[in-house]
Structure formats: structure tokens, C-alpha cells
Coordinates of C-alpha atoms in Angstrom, one line a residue:
M245 CA 0.1 0.1 0.0
R246 CA 1.3 3.5 -0.9
S247 CA 2.0 5.9 1.9
F248 CA 0.6 9.5 1.5
E249 CA 1.2 12.5 3.4
R250 CA -2.1 13.3 4.7
R251 CA -1.3 15.2 8.0
D252 CA -2.3 18.7 6.5
L253 CA -5.8 18.1 6.1
F254 CA -8.3 19.4 8.8
A255 CA -12.0 19.6 9.8
S256 CA -12.5 23.2 10.0
G257 CA -16.2 23.1 10.2
L258 CA -18.9 21.1 11.6
G259 CA -22.8 21.0 11.5
V260 CA -25.3 18.4 13.3
V261 CA -28.9 17.7 13.5
S262 CA -30.3 14.9 15.6
A263 CA -33.1 14.0 17.8
I264 CA -30.9 14.9 21.1
G265 CA -29.9 18.0 19.7
Q266 CA -29.8 20.4 16.9
G267 CA -26.5 22.6 16.2
R268 CA -22.9 21.8 17.6
K269 CA -23.7 23.2 21.0
D270 CA -27.1 21.6 21.8
F271 CA -25.8 18.3 20.2
L272 CA -22.6 18.3 22.6
Q273 CA -24.9 18.9 25.5
G274 CA -27.0 16.4 24.5
L275 CA -24.3 13.8 24.1
M276 CA -22.8 14.9 27.7
E277 CA -26.1 14.8 29.6
G278 CA -27.0 11.2 28.2
R279 CA -30.1 12.3 26.5
Q280 CA -32.2 10.1 24.4
R281 CA -35.7 10.6 22.4
F282 CA -36.5 7.3 21.6
A283 CA -40.4 6.4 21.5
A284 CA -42.7 5.0 19.1
M285 CA -42.2 6.8 16.0
Q286 CA -45.0 9.5 14.6
R287 CA -43.9 10.8 11.4
P288 CA -46.4 10.3 8.7
G289 CA -45.4 6.7 6.8
R290 CA -43.3 5.3 9.5
Q291 CA -45.7 3.1 10.8
R292 CA -47.8 0.4 9.2
P293 CA -51.2 0.9 7.8
E294 CA -54.1 0.8 10.1
A295 CA -55.3 -2.5 8.7
D296 CA -52.8 -4.4 10.7
P297 CA -53.2 -2.6 14.2
A298 CA -52.1 -5.8 15.8
L299 CA -48.1 -5.3 15.1
S300 CA -46.2 -3.0 17.5
P301 CA -45.2 0.4 16.3
F302 CA -41.4 0.7 15.2
I303 CA -39.3 2.5 17.6
G304 CA -36.7 5.4 16.8
A305 CA -35.8 8.7 17.5
E306 CA -37.0 11.3 15.5
I307 CA -36.0 15.2 14.8
G308 CA -38.3 18.0 16.1
E309 CA -38.8 21.2 14.3
L310 CA -35.9 22.3 11.9
S311 CA -34.4 25.9 11.6
L312 CA -33.3 26.4 8.1
P313 CA -30.6 29.1 7.3
D314 CA -31.8 32.7 6.4
R315 CA -29.9 32.1 2.9
V316 CA -32.6 29.3 1.9
S317 CA -35.1 31.0 -0.1
P318 CA -38.9 30.4 0.7
S319 CA -39.6 28.7 -2.3
L320 CA -36.7 26.4 -1.9
Q321 CA -37.5 25.5 1.7
R322 CA -41.3 24.7 0.5
A323 CA -39.9 22.3 -2.4
A324 CA -37.1 20.4 0.2
S325 CA -38.1 17.2 1.6
W326 CA -37.3 16.2 5.2
S327 CA -34.1 14.8 4.1
G328 CA -33.4 18.1 2.2
K329 CA -34.3 20.1 5.1
A330 CA -31.8 18.5 7.4
A331 CA -29.1 18.5 4.8
L332 CA -29.8 22.4 4.3
A333 CA -29.5 23.0 8.4
A334 CA -26.8 20.9 8.9
L335 CA -24.7 22.3 6.0
G336 CA -25.4 25.7 6.9
E337 CA -24.3 25.4 10.5
A338 CA -20.8 23.9 9.1
W339 CA -20.7 26.7 6.3
L340 CA -20.8 29.3 8.9
D341 CA -18.4 27.6 11.2
A342 CA -15.8 27.2 8.5
C343 CA -16.4 30.7 7.2
L344 CA -17.2 29.4 3.6
D345 CA -18.5 32.7 2.1
E346 CA -14.9 33.9 1.8
V347 CA -13.8 30.9 -0.3
P348 CA -14.4 31.1 -4.2
P349 CA -17.5 29.1 -5.1
H350 CA -15.7 27.2 -7.8
R351 CA -13.0 25.9 -5.1
I352 CA -15.7 24.4 -2.8
G353 CA -16.8 20.6 -3.5
L354 CA -19.4 18.8 -1.8
V355 CA -20.2 14.8 -1.4
V356 CA -23.2 13.8 -0.2
G357 CA -23.0 10.3 1.6
G358 CA -26.2 8.1 0.9
S359 CA -28.6 6.7 -1.7
N360 CA -32.3 6.2 -1.5
L361 CA -32.7 9.2 0.8
Q362 CA -36.3 10.0 0.3
Q363 CA -38.2 6.7 0.7
R364 CA -40.7 7.7 3.0
E365 CA -41.7 10.9 1.3
L366 CA -41.8 9.2 -2.1
M367 CA -43.9 6.7 -0.7
L368 CA -46.4 9.0 0.4
S369 CA -46.5 10.6 -3.0
R370 CA -47.1 7.3 -4.5
E371 CA -50.1 6.6 -2.1
A372 CA -51.6 10.0 -2.5
Y373 CA -51.6 9.7 -6.3
R374 CA -52.6 6.2 -6.7
G375 CA -55.1 5.7 -9.6
R376 CA -54.7 9.5 -10.9
E377 CA -50.9 9.1 -12.0
S378 CA -51.2 11.8 -14.6
F379 CA -51.5 14.4 -11.9
L380 CA -48.2 13.3 -10.1
R381 CA -46.3 16.3 -9.5
P382 CA -43.2 16.6 -11.9
T383 CA -40.7 17.2 -9.3
Y384 CA -41.1 13.4 -8.4
A385 CA -39.0 12.7 -11.3
L386 CA -36.1 15.0 -9.6
S387 CA -36.6 13.6 -5.9
F388 CA -36.4 9.9 -6.3
M389 CA -32.6 10.2 -7.7
D390 CA -29.8 10.9 -5.3
S391 CA -28.6 13.7 -6.8
D392 CA -31.7 15.6 -5.6
I393 CA -29.8 16.5 -2.3
C394 CA -26.5 17.6 -4.1
G395 CA -28.9 20.0 -6.5
L396 CA -30.3 21.3 -3.6
C397 CA -27.5 22.0 -1.5
T398 CA -25.3 23.4 -4.3
E399 CA -28.4 25.7 -5.4
A400 CA -28.8 27.1 -1.9
F401 CA -25.1 27.6 -1.1
G402 CA -23.8 28.6 -4.4
I403 CA -21.6 25.6 -4.7
R404 CA -19.7 25.5 -7.9
G405 CA -17.1 22.9 -7.7
M406 CA -17.4 19.1 -7.9
A407 CA -20.5 17.8 -6.1
Y408 CA -21.8 13.9 -6.3
T409 CA -23.2 11.3 -3.9
A410 CA -21.4 8.4 -2.4
G411 CA -23.4 5.3 -1.4
G412 CA -21.8 2.9 1.1
A413 CA -25.0 2.0 3.0
S414 CA -24.3 2.6 6.5
A415 CA -20.8 3.6 5.9
S416 CA -21.9 6.5 3.7
G417 CA -21.4 9.3 5.9
Q418 CA -17.7 8.3 6.5
L419 CA -17.1 7.4 3.1
A420 CA -18.0 10.9 2.2
V421 CA -15.2 12.3 4.6
L422 CA -12.9 10.0 2.7
Q423 CA -14.0 11.2 -0.4
A424 CA -13.9 14.8 0.7
C425 CA -10.4 14.4 2.0
E426 CA -9.2 13.0 -1.3
A427 CA -10.7 15.5 -3.3
V428 CA -9.0 18.3 -1.3
E429 CA -5.7 16.3 -1.4
S430 CA -5.7 16.0 -5.2
G431 CA -6.3 19.5 -5.4
R432 CA -9.3 19.2 -7.3
V433 CA -10.9 21.8 -5.0
D434 CA -9.6 23.7 -1.9
V435 CA -12.4 23.0 0.4
C436 CA -14.9 19.9 0.3
I437 CA -17.8 19.8 2.5
A438 CA -18.8 15.8 3.4
L439 CA -22.5 15.5 4.2
G440 CA -23.9 12.6 6.0
A441 CA -27.6 12.8 5.0
L442 CA -30.7 11.7 6.6
M443 CA -32.2 8.6 5.3
D444 CA -35.6 8.9 5.4
L445 CA -37.3 5.5 6.1
S446 CA -40.9 4.4 5.3
Y447 CA -42.5 1.7 7.0
W448 CA -41.5 -0.6 4.1
E449 CA -37.5 -0.2 5.1
C450 CA -38.7 -0.6 8.8
Q451 CA -40.2 -3.8 8.3
S452 CA -37.5 -5.2 5.9
F453 CA -34.9 -4.5 8.4
R454 CA -36.9 -6.3 11.2
S455 CA -37.5 -8.8 9.1
L456 CA -34.0 -9.2 8.2
G457 CA -33.3 -9.2 12.0
A458 CA -31.2 -6.1 11.8
M459 CA -33.5 -3.8 13.4
G460 CA -34.7 -4.1 17.1
S461 CA -37.7 -6.6 17.9
D462 CA -40.6 -5.9 20.0
R463 CA -39.0 -6.7 23.2
Y464 CA -38.7 -3.0 24.2
A465 CA -42.3 -1.8 23.0
D466 CA -43.3 -0.8 26.4
A467 CA -40.2 0.7 27.3
P468 CA -38.4 2.4 24.0
Q469 CA -35.8 4.1 26.3
L470 CA -34.2 0.9 26.8
A471 CA -34.4 -0.3 23.1
C472 CA -31.1 0.9 22.0
R473 CA -28.3 -1.2 23.3
P474 CA -24.9 -1.3 21.6
F475 CA -22.3 -3.5 22.9
D476 CA -24.8 -5.1 25.8
E477 CA -25.7 -8.7 26.2
G478 CA -29.3 -7.5 25.9
R479 CA -29.1 -6.1 22.6
D480 CA -31.2 -7.3 19.7
G481 CA -30.8 -4.7 16.8
F482 CA -30.3 -1.5 16.0
I483 CA -33.0 1.3 16.6
Y484 CA -33.3 4.0 13.9
G485 CA -32.7 7.6 14.7
E486 CA -32.8 10.8 12.2
A487 CA -29.5 12.5 11.7
C488 CA -27.7 14.6 9.7
G489 CA -24.1 15.8 9.8
A490 CA -21.7 17.9 7.7
V491 CA -17.9 18.0 8.0
V492 CA -15.9 20.7 6.2
V493 CA -12.2 19.2 5.0
E494 CA -9.6 21.7 4.1
R495 CA -5.6 22.2 4.0
A496 CA -4.3 24.4 7.1
G497 CA -3.8 28.1 5.9
R498 CA -7.0 30.2 5.9
K499 CA -7.1 32.9 8.5
N500 CA -9.7 32.9 11.1
I501 CA -9.9 29.4 11.2
N502 CA -9.7 27.1 14.1
P503 CA -9.8 23.7 12.9
Y504 CA -11.4 21.0 15.5
A505 CA -8.5 18.3 14.5
R506 CA -6.2 17.0 11.9
L507 CA -7.7 14.1 9.7
S508 CA -4.7 12.3 9.9
G509 CA -5.4 8.9 8.1
W510 CA -8.0 6.8 6.7
G511 CA -9.0 3.0 5.1
I512 CA -11.7 1.4 3.1
S513 CA -11.7 -2.3 2.6
M514 CA -14.4 -4.6 1.0
D515 CA -15.3 -8.0 2.2
G516 CA -16.3 -9.1 -1.4
N517 CA -19.8 -10.0 0.1
R518 CA -23.5 -8.8 -0.9
N519 CA -24.9 -9.9 2.2
P520 CA -25.1 -7.8 5.8
N521 CA -23.1 -10.2 7.7
P522 CA -19.9 -8.4 9.2
S523 CA -16.3 -9.7 8.3
L524 CA -13.6 -9.8 10.9
E525 CA -10.9 -9.6 8.2
G526 CA -12.5 -6.7 6.5
E527 CA -12.7 -4.5 9.6
V528 CA -9.1 -5.3 10.6
E529 CA -8.0 -4.3 7.2
A530 CA -9.9 -1.0 7.5
I531 CA -8.5 -0.1 10.7
R532 CA -4.8 -1.2 9.6
Q533 CA -4.8 1.0 6.5
A534 CA -6.3 3.9 8.9
L535 CA -3.4 3.7 11.2
E536 CA -0.9 3.1 8.4
T537 CA -1.7 6.0 6.6
A538 CA -1.6 8.4 9.6
G539 CA 1.9 6.9 10.7
L540 CA 0.4 5.7 13.9
R541 CA 0.4 2.5 16.0
A542 CA -2.4 1.0 18.0
A543 CA -0.7 2.0 21.1
D544 CA -1.2 5.9 19.9
I545 CA -4.7 5.6 19.8
D546 CA -6.6 6.5 22.9
Y547 CA -10.1 6.8 21.7
I548 CA -12.4 5.0 19.5
N549 CA -15.9 5.9 18.2
P550 CA -17.1 2.4 17.1
H551 CA -19.7 1.8 14.5
G552 CA -21.9 -0.2 17.4
T553 CA -25.3 -0.8 16.2
G554 CA -26.7 -3.2 18.8
S555 CA -26.7 -6.0 16.6
A556 CA -25.9 -9.6 17.7
L557 CA -23.2 -10.8 15.2
G558 CA -22.1 -7.1 14.4
D559 CA -21.0 -6.1 18.0
A560 CA -19.3 -9.0 18.4
T561 CA -17.1 -9.1 15.3
E562 CA -16.4 -5.2 16.0
L563 CA -15.1 -6.2 19.1
Q564 CA -13.0 -9.1 17.9
A565 CA -11.5 -6.5 15.3
L566 CA -10.3 -4.1 18.1
R567 CA -8.7 -6.8 19.9
A568 CA -7.0 -8.3 16.9
S569 CA -5.9 -4.7 16.0
G570 CA -4.2 -4.3 19.4
L571 CA -6.9 -1.8 20.5
D572 CA -8.2 -3.4 23.5
H573 CA -6.4 -0.5 25.7
V574 CA -8.5 2.4 24.4
R575 CA -11.3 4.3 25.8
L576 CA -14.5 3.8 23.9
N577 CA -18.2 4.9 24.0
A578 CA -21.2 4.1 21.7
T579 CA -22.7 7.3 20.2
K580 CA -25.7 5.3 18.8
A581 CA -26.8 4.5 22.3
L582 CA -28.0 8.1 22.4
V583 CA -29.1 9.2 18.8
G584 CA -30.0 5.8 17.3
H585 CA -28.4 4.5 14.2
G586 CA -28.8 7.1 11.3
L587 CA -27.8 4.6 8.7
S588 CA -26.2 6.9 5.9
A589 CA -25.7 9.7 8.3
A590 CA -24.1 7.6 10.9
G591 CA -20.6 7.8 10.1
A592 CA -20.3 11.6 9.9
V593 CA -22.4 12.1 12.7
E594 CA -20.4 10.1 15.2
L595 CA -17.3 11.5 13.5
I596 CA -18.6 15.0 14.8
A597 CA -19.3 13.5 18.3
G598 CA -15.6 12.2 18.4
L599 CA -14.3 15.8 17.1
L600 CA -16.7 17.7 19.7
Q601 CA -15.5 15.3 22.5
M602 CA -11.7 15.8 21.7
R603 CA -11.9 19.5 21.8
E604 CA -14.1 19.3 25.0
G605 CA -11.7 16.8 26.5
R606 CA -14.6 14.5 27.8
L607 CA -16.4 11.6 26.9
H608 CA -20.1 11.0 26.5
P609 CA -21.9 8.4 28.5
T610 CA -23.2 5.0 26.9
R611 CA -26.7 4.6 27.7
N612 CA -28.1 0.9 28.5
L613 CA -24.8 -0.8 28.8
D614 CA -25.9 -2.6 31.9
S615 CA -24.1 -6.0 31.0
P616 CA -21.3 -5.2 28.7
M617 CA -20.2 -7.8 26.3
A618 CA -16.7 -7.2 27.1
P619 CA -16.4 -5.5 30.7
D620 CA -12.7 -5.4 30.6
L621 CA -12.8 -2.7 27.7
G622 CA -12.6 0.9 28.9
W623 CA -16.0 1.8 28.4
T624 CA -17.5 5.2 29.3
G625 CA -20.6 4.1 31.5
S626 CA -23.5 6.0 32.5
E627 CA -21.8 9.3 33.3
A628 CA -19.6 11.6 31.1
A629 CA -15.9 11.5 32.1
R630 CA -12.9 13.8 31.7
H631 CA -10.4 12.1 28.9
E632 CA -7.9 14.2 26.9
M633 CA -7.2 12.9 23.5
R634 CA -4.1 13.0 21.0
H635 CA -5.3 10.4 18.4
A636 CA -8.7 8.7 17.8
L637 CA -10.1 6.5 15.6
N638 CA -13.7 6.4 14.2
L639 CA -15.3 3.2 12.6
S640 CA -18.3 2.8 10.2
M641 CA -19.3 -0.1 8.3
G642 CA -22.1 -0.9 5.9
F643 CA -24.3 -3.7 4.2
G644 CA -22.5 -4.9 1.1
G645 CA -19.4 -5.6 2.8
I646 CA -18.0 -2.0 3.0
N647 CA -15.6 -1.0 5.9
T648 CA -14.2 2.2 6.7
A649 CA -11.9 4.1 9.4
V650 CA -10.9 7.4 10.1
C651 CA -7.9 8.7 12.3
F652 CA -7.9 12.0 13.8
S653 CA -5.4 13.9 15.8
R654 CA -5.4 16.9 17.8
V655 CA -4.3 20.0 16.2

């Protein structure tokens, strides 16, 4: 594997929306307080039709009202889907944080992590126009394409550099960060925004995930706050959480920029497997690449934000990968225990959680870790804890056998 000098790439701006907090300040406070918003989901199209009332509702964490940037025109706000509005809110915060108005539009790029992002609203449109398809709104032809979120964001913010989507299932958000790093490193753009987009599930996706055994069962239907249990012996699947995160990547040098961390190395590996089962070898390889390109040893890492979905096989395999990589000495917590699994957004949102914790010098608690699978590891339990970090690692995996890892280091 080739060795790259990647130490001059930085995360210079962040934006985030989630059920536990909207905006960096509220999100960080929610993390440190161990907030949760898990309940039976109420957004239209998230539950099965009333024709089947005997089935229990799907549990998840849904975002409240969104405040969009002033620069987004009223007409664009009206036309935006729920995924689009979340993207505009997160991107708007990251844009201001990184002072991107001072960068020439043709030198700004955008990578949107995710595919099939607007399923719920598309399903509602199909149901509303069933039998009268000739009246279907023309914008349906735009909104079923993954490029729609790209187009929405580039129009709202005047981005004129490269822009595209990167689909990697639940690794999409982190894959977008990797792609943004490489776009800046190659010189294609001076600044690139990685957006982990909100994947707007309908009851069809929820039911299919549950049928697959990936989404949590009915076990905690009467106590939804207990349902999301990454790395706990009582886990039985992931719990969905609406989220969106934006990370601005650039080289050092612009004035008035106070970067969160250096993006020091990354890795990506494939299992050669269409199915959802994880691969120990694939996860170990992604970690190895990230450490090697960062010029770090396993002993240098002092914090990990793992993928940690709460699935039976996935969590067990990830812990095996950490041990096999020599990372069983590291402090860790599970952001999904608080915000839920954001699917396409997860890798970006969890990287943001790691960057904010590094700057704060504190680790957020992990809810529902009553019986840890590996009690000898350095878990952050029910209370936030002080912890100074120099080098950290973020892991994100997705269906289809994709494994990603990103190292970030204190500036």
C-alpha cells in the first residue's frame, strides 16, 4: 500500500442535527447529559397501515422542528423534502463555522453520503396519487434521484466545484469524509464538505430491516428508552435515529479558522460480500490502513468511536476486530446509544461526536450498557468522563461488505 502525507488535512467546520440536539452546542450538551428521544415513531409513513393494528409500532428517535439558514429561499424551503431540510440545516451551520463565504465558489466541493434518501416521502407521494398518476407532481422525477440532495445544497449555497453522492449503506457518511479528503488532497478543490445525509425511512424499510433481523424487535415496545443497547448483552438489533451531519475538510492556511482536528489517516476495505453479515478480516484491514496512513501505532490511539449498532453479530465482530488490532487498551463509548442509528448519516455524525469530544476533553456516557459484552474494555458508562485525547479512531461499516476507518489527531 502506498504511503501518503495526509497530515495537513483538517476538519474546519461542523454542522449537525439529531433527535437529541440541533447544532453543535445543543448536540454536545445532549451527548454529555446522556439524552435520548426514543419512542414509537410518529412521522407520517413510518408505521404500518392501520389495516394491521395488532403489530407493534417501530421505535426510533425523530428530530423536532428544523430551523433553516436565512440564505435558503422560501421557495427552496417549500420544495425541500425532510432529508433536504436536514441537509440544509447541517450544511448551513458547517458553512458558517468554516467561514466558507470567503472561499471562491468554484473551489468548494460537496460529497453527499447516502443513496435512496427520500423513501418515506416518495412512498407517501405514490400513495396520494395512486389511481390518478397523470397528476403526479413533476418534481417526483427529481426527488427519486440521489442527485436531488446535491442539487438542493449546491443551489442554496452557490457551490460550483465538484459535487456528487457516495453510497456505502451505513458507511456512507464516513465514506463521504474519505472522498472529501481525497478531493482536497488531489487539488480538485480547496475545500470539500462531506454530508452524511438523513435517510428518511418508510414503514417498508423498517419492516424489511426487522424481517432481516437487523432492526430491534418488539422486546422493548413498552419501554422504548431501553431499546437501543450497543455492546450490551441485551441487544437485539439497531434502533433508527434521524440525523444529518456535515464536516468541512481543507488544508491549513486560511485565516480565522480554528480546526477541530487533523484528519491524519483513513482506510477502506471490501469483504467481497453482498450480504449484511460482517467480516472480521475486512474490519481489521480498514483499521490497519487508517493507522498506517496516519503514521500511528495501535498504542498511540486513546479513543475509539465504534460502529456499534446493537446487532448480535455486528457488535461481537467489531469487538473481535478491536482486539485483533491491538486496540483493547483504548477508551470508547457508543454514540448510537444516544442518537440511534442514522444509517447513511451515522459515520459523519459519529465523527462529529468524536471531534467535539476531543475538543471538550470529555467522553459522553453510553446508555443501557448494563451488561457489557466485554467488561474489561475501557467503556464510558452511565456518566460523562474526563479524557484527554491525542489520536482517535472512528469506525463505520455498511451492508454490502464495506468497512471504513478514520484517524483524527489533535491540532
